[in-house]
PDB file of C-alpha atoms in Angstrom:
ATOM      1  CA  GLN A   1       0.000   0.000   0.000  1.00 86.00           C
ATOM      2  CA  VAL A   2       1.526   3.279  -1.123  1.00 93.00           C
ATOM      3  CA  ARG A   3       0.895   6.289   1.083  1.00 96.00           C
ATOM      4  CA  LEU A   4       1.642   9.975   0.617  1.00 98.00           C
ATOM      5  CA  VAL A   5       2.108  12.314   3.553  1.00 97.00           C
ATOM      6  CA  GLU A   6       2.234  16.080   3.120  1.00 98.00           C
ATOM      7  CA  SER A   7       3.783  18.529   5.554  1.00 98.00           C
ATOM      8  CA  GLY A   8       4.797  22.161   5.698  1.00 98.00           C
ATOM      9  CA  GLY A   9       1.468  23.892   5.559  1.00 97.00           C
ATOM     10  CA  GLY A  10       0.461  26.590   8.006  1.00 97.00           C
ATOM     11  CA  LEU A  11      -0.453  30.213   8.471  1.00 98.00           C
ATOM     12  CA  VAL A  12       1.572  32.830   6.635  1.00 98.00           C
ATOM     13  CA  GLN A  13       1.118  36.521   5.967  1.00 98.00           C
ATOM     14  CA  PRO A  14       0.600  37.780   2.418  1.00 98.00           C
ATOM     15  CA  GLY A  15       3.970  37.996   0.723  1.00 98.00           C
ATOM     16  CA  GLY A  16       5.401  35.249   2.893  1.00 98.00           C
ATOM     17  CA  SER A  17       6.772  31.851   1.966  1.00 98.00           C
ATOM     18  CA  LEU A  18       6.145  28.213   2.769  1.00 98.00           C
ATOM     19  CA  ARG A  19       7.785  24.992   1.663  1.00 98.00           C
ATOM     20  CA  LEU A  20       5.602  21.932   1.297  1.00 98.00           C
ATOM     21  CA  SER A  21       7.001  18.418   1.375  1.00 98.00           C
ATOM     22  CA  CYS A  22       5.468  15.096   0.413  1.00 98.00           C
ATOM     23  CA  THR A  23       7.001  11.803   1.439  1.00 97.00           C
ATOM     24  CA  THR A  24       6.013   8.395   0.167  1.00 97.00           C
ATOM     25  CA  SER A  25       5.912   5.014   1.821  1.00 95.00           C
ATOM     26  CA  GLY A  26       5.302   1.568   0.487  1.00 95.00           C
ATOM     27  CA  ARG A  27       6.874  -0.455  -2.269  1.00 95.00           C
ATOM     28  CA  ILE A  28       8.012   2.095  -4.854  1.00 94.00           C
ATOM     29  CA  CYS A  29      10.970   1.918  -7.191  1.00 94.00           C
ATOM     30  CA  SER A  30      10.163   4.862  -9.411  1.00 94.00           C
ATOM     31  CA  ILE A  31       7.381   7.357  -9.998  1.00 96.00           C
ATOM     32  CA  LYS A  32       6.371   8.804 -13.343  1.00 97.00           C
ATOM     33  CA  MET A  33       4.705  12.020 -12.216  1.00 97.00           C
ATOM     34  CA  MET A  34       4.509  13.786  -8.878  1.00 98.00           C
ATOM     35  CA  GLY A  35       2.629  16.958  -8.259  1.00 97.00           C
ATOM     36  CA  TRP A  36       0.609  19.314  -6.157  1.00 98.00           C
ATOM     37  CA  TYR A  37      -3.042  20.224  -6.354  1.00 98.00           C
ATOM     38  CA  ARG A  38      -5.112  22.492  -4.152  1.00 98.00           C
ATOM     39  CA  GLN A  39      -8.720  22.893  -3.196  1.00 98.00           C
ATOM     40  CA  ALA A  40     -10.182  26.021  -1.684  1.00 97.00           C
ATOM     41  CA  PRO A  41     -13.575  25.987   0.086  1.00 95.00           C
ATOM     42  CA  GLY A  42     -16.404  25.803  -2.400  1.00 96.00           C
ATOM     43  CA  LYS A  43     -14.082  25.274  -5.354  1.00 97.00           C
ATOM     44  CA  ASP A  44     -12.915  22.318  -7.384  1.00 98.00           C
ATOM     45  CA  ARG A  45      -9.505  20.774  -6.867  1.00 98.00           C
ATOM     46  CA  GLU A  46      -7.031  22.365  -9.271  1.00 98.00           C
ATOM     47  CA  LEU A  47      -3.577  21.652 -10.556  1.00 98.00           C
ATOM     48  CA  VAL A  48      -0.790  23.723  -9.032  1.00 98.00           C
ATOM     49  CA  ALA A  49       2.377  22.047 -10.303  1.00 98.00           C
ATOM     50  CA  THR A  50       3.709  18.753 -11.590  1.00 98.00           C
ATOM     51  CA  VAL A  51       7.202  17.322 -11.915  1.00 98.00           C
ATOM     52  CA  THR A  52       8.130  14.410 -14.154  1.00 97.00           C
ATOM     53  CA  SER A  53      10.808  11.863 -13.301  1.00 95.00           C
ATOM     54  CA  ASP A  54      13.301  13.733 -15.495  1.00 94.00           C
ATOM     55  CA  GLY A  55      12.570  17.045 -13.809  1.00 94.00           C
ATOM     56  CA  ARG A  56      10.247  18.703 -16.286  1.00 97.00           C
ATOM     57  CA  THR A  57       7.775  20.972 -14.520  1.00 98.00           C
ATOM     58  CA  ASN A  58       4.378  22.371 -15.325  1.00 98.00           C
ATOM     59  CA  TYR A  59       2.692  25.144 -13.377  1.00 98.00           C
ATOM     60  CA  ALA A  60      -0.689  26.780 -13.163  1.00 98.00           C
ATOM     61  CA  ASP A  61      -0.508  30.276 -14.628  1.00 97.00           C
ATOM     62  CA  SER A  62      -1.499  31.759 -11.270  1.00 96.00           C
ATOM     63  CA  VAL A  63       1.649  30.461  -9.544  1.00 97.00           C
ATOM     64  CA  LYS A  64       4.300  30.701 -12.256  1.00 95.00           C
ATOM     65  CA  ASP A  65       7.449  32.543 -11.149  1.00 93.00           C
ATOM     66  CA  ARG A  66       6.410  32.310  -7.492  1.00 97.00           C
ATOM     67  CA  PHE A  67       6.143  28.564  -6.848  1.00 98.00           C
ATOM     68  CA  THR A  68       8.864  26.025  -7.564  1.00 98.00           C
ATOM     69  CA  ALA A  69       8.234  22.288  -7.548  1.00 98.00           C
ATOM     70  CA  SER A  70      11.085  19.820  -7.262  1.00 97.00           C
ATOM     71  CA  ARG A  71      11.571  16.179  -6.432  1.00 97.00           C
ATOM     72  CA  ASN A  72      14.120  13.752  -5.110  1.00 97.00           C
ATOM     73  CA  ASN A  73      13.867  10.589  -7.181  1.00 96.00           C
ATOM     74  CA  ALA A  74      16.114   8.608  -4.868  1.00 95.00           C
ATOM     75  CA  GLU A  75      13.755   9.248  -1.957  1.00 96.00           C
ATOM     76  CA  ASN A  76      10.535   9.515  -3.976  1.00 96.00           C
ATOM     77  CA  THR A  77       9.699  12.829  -2.416  1.00 97.00           C
ATOM     78  CA  VAL A  78       8.326  16.015  -3.920  1.00 98.00           C
ATOM     79  CA  TYR A  79       8.581  19.571  -2.665  1.00 98.00           C
ATOM     80  CA  MET A  80       7.049  22.894  -3.468  1.00 98.00           C
ATOM     81  CA  GLN A  81       8.578  26.201  -2.508  1.00 98.00           C
ATOM     82  CA  MET A  82       5.880  28.857  -2.423  1.00 98.00           C
ATOM     83  CA  ASN A  83       7.000  32.473  -2.384  1.00 98.00           C
ATOM     84  CA  ASN A  84       5.113  35.751  -2.352  1.00 98.00           C
ATOM     85  CA  LEU A  85       1.964  34.002  -1.231  1.00 98.00           C
ATOM     86  CA  LYS A  86      -1.310  35.733  -1.925  1.00 97.00           C
ATOM     87  CA  PRO A  87      -4.576  35.367   0.023  1.00 96.00           C
ATOM     88  CA  GLU A  88      -6.116  33.503  -2.915  1.00 96.00           C
ATOM     89  CA  ALA A  89      -3.526  30.753  -2.453  1.00 97.00           C
ATOM     90  CA  ALA A  90      -5.244  29.655   0.744  1.00 98.00           C
ATOM     91  CA  ALA A  91      -6.412  26.083   0.297  1.00 98.00           C
ATOM     92  CA  VAL A  92      -5.763  22.497   1.231  1.00 98.00           C
ATOM     93  CA  TYR A  93      -2.767  21.340  -0.784  1.00 98.00           C
ATOM     94  CA  TYR A  94      -2.650  17.733  -1.893  1.00 98.00           C
ATOM     95  CA  CYS A  95       0.288  15.681  -3.052  1.00 98.00           C
ATOM     96  CA  ASN A  96      -0.351  13.504  -6.089  1.00 98.00           C
ATOM     97  CA  VAL A  97       1.386  10.547  -7.700  1.00 98.00           C
ATOM     98  CA  GLU A  98       0.502   9.364 -11.180  1.00 96.00           C
ATOM     99  CA  GLY A  99       2.064   6.087 -12.281  1.00 95.00           C
ATOM    100  CA  TYR A 100       4.675   4.187 -10.339  1.00 96.00           C
ATOM    101  CA  TYR A 101       6.762   1.029 -10.631  1.00 95.00           C
ATOM    102  CA  ASP A 102       7.055  -1.246  -7.612  1.00 95.00           C
ATOM    103  CA  GLY A 103       9.869  -3.374  -8.963  1.00 94.00           C
ATOM    104  CA  THR A 104       7.504  -5.937 -10.426  1.00 95.00           C
ATOM    105  CA  HIS A 105       4.513  -4.144 -11.829  1.00 95.00           C
ATOM    106  CA  TYR A 106       3.689  -0.709 -13.176  1.00 95.00           C
ATOM    107  CA  HIS A 107       0.680   0.881 -11.521  1.00 95.00           C
ATOM    108  CA  THR A 108      -1.458   3.473 -13.245  1.00 94.00           C
ATOM    109  CA  GLY A 109      -3.950   5.811 -11.664  1.00 90.00           C
ATOM    110  CA  ALA A 110      -3.690   8.585  -9.128  1.00 94.00           C
ATOM    111  CA  ILE A 111      -2.698   8.375  -5.496  1.00 97.00           C
ATOM    112  CA  TRP A 112      -3.456  11.267  -3.141  1.00 98.00           C
ATOM    113  CA  GLY A 113      -2.215  12.411   0.203  1.00 97.00           C
ATOM    114  CA  GLN A 114      -4.494  13.607   2.970  1.00 97.00           C
ATOM    115  CA  GLY A 115      -3.671  17.262   2.342  1.00 98.00           C
ATOM    116  CA  THR A 116      -2.054  20.087   4.262  1.00 98.00           C
ATOM    117  CA  GLN A 117      -3.760  23.390   4.994  1.00 98.00           C
ATOM    118  CA  VAL A 118      -2.231  26.633   3.775  1.00 98.00           C
ATOM    119  CA  THR A 119      -3.720  29.830   5.158  1.00 98.00           C
ATOM    120  CA  VAL A 120      -2.615  33.240   3.906  1.00 98.00           C
ATOM    121  CA  SER A 121      -3.828  36.028   6.101  1.00 95.00           C
ATOM    122  CA  SER A 122      -2.612  39.081   7.931  1.00 93.00           C
TER     123      SER A 122
END
């Protein structure tokens, strides 16, 4: 059973920074895609950033140049540095894995963490 655990959320003032981390557990040899999504109250879950196994990133337009996603393939972890946070960034942030190899089989489909709350307020 693969599990994702996010950490690093919290309360920050507008303009501040946070660094989110997502660790994995379970039988994983490699992961195709890791990423971050967020869901604000009353809104749909939306893509924030993704990172492929070779380091290619994709960002939502609203966070480009302020958020940086990265990953450690050896540890199967993913991070997101969030700078110059705006009030509209407040949401629950979820870690996501799409496609992984457990050493025997390749697994498709999405795996989600439980989420970490980010609050941006003065």
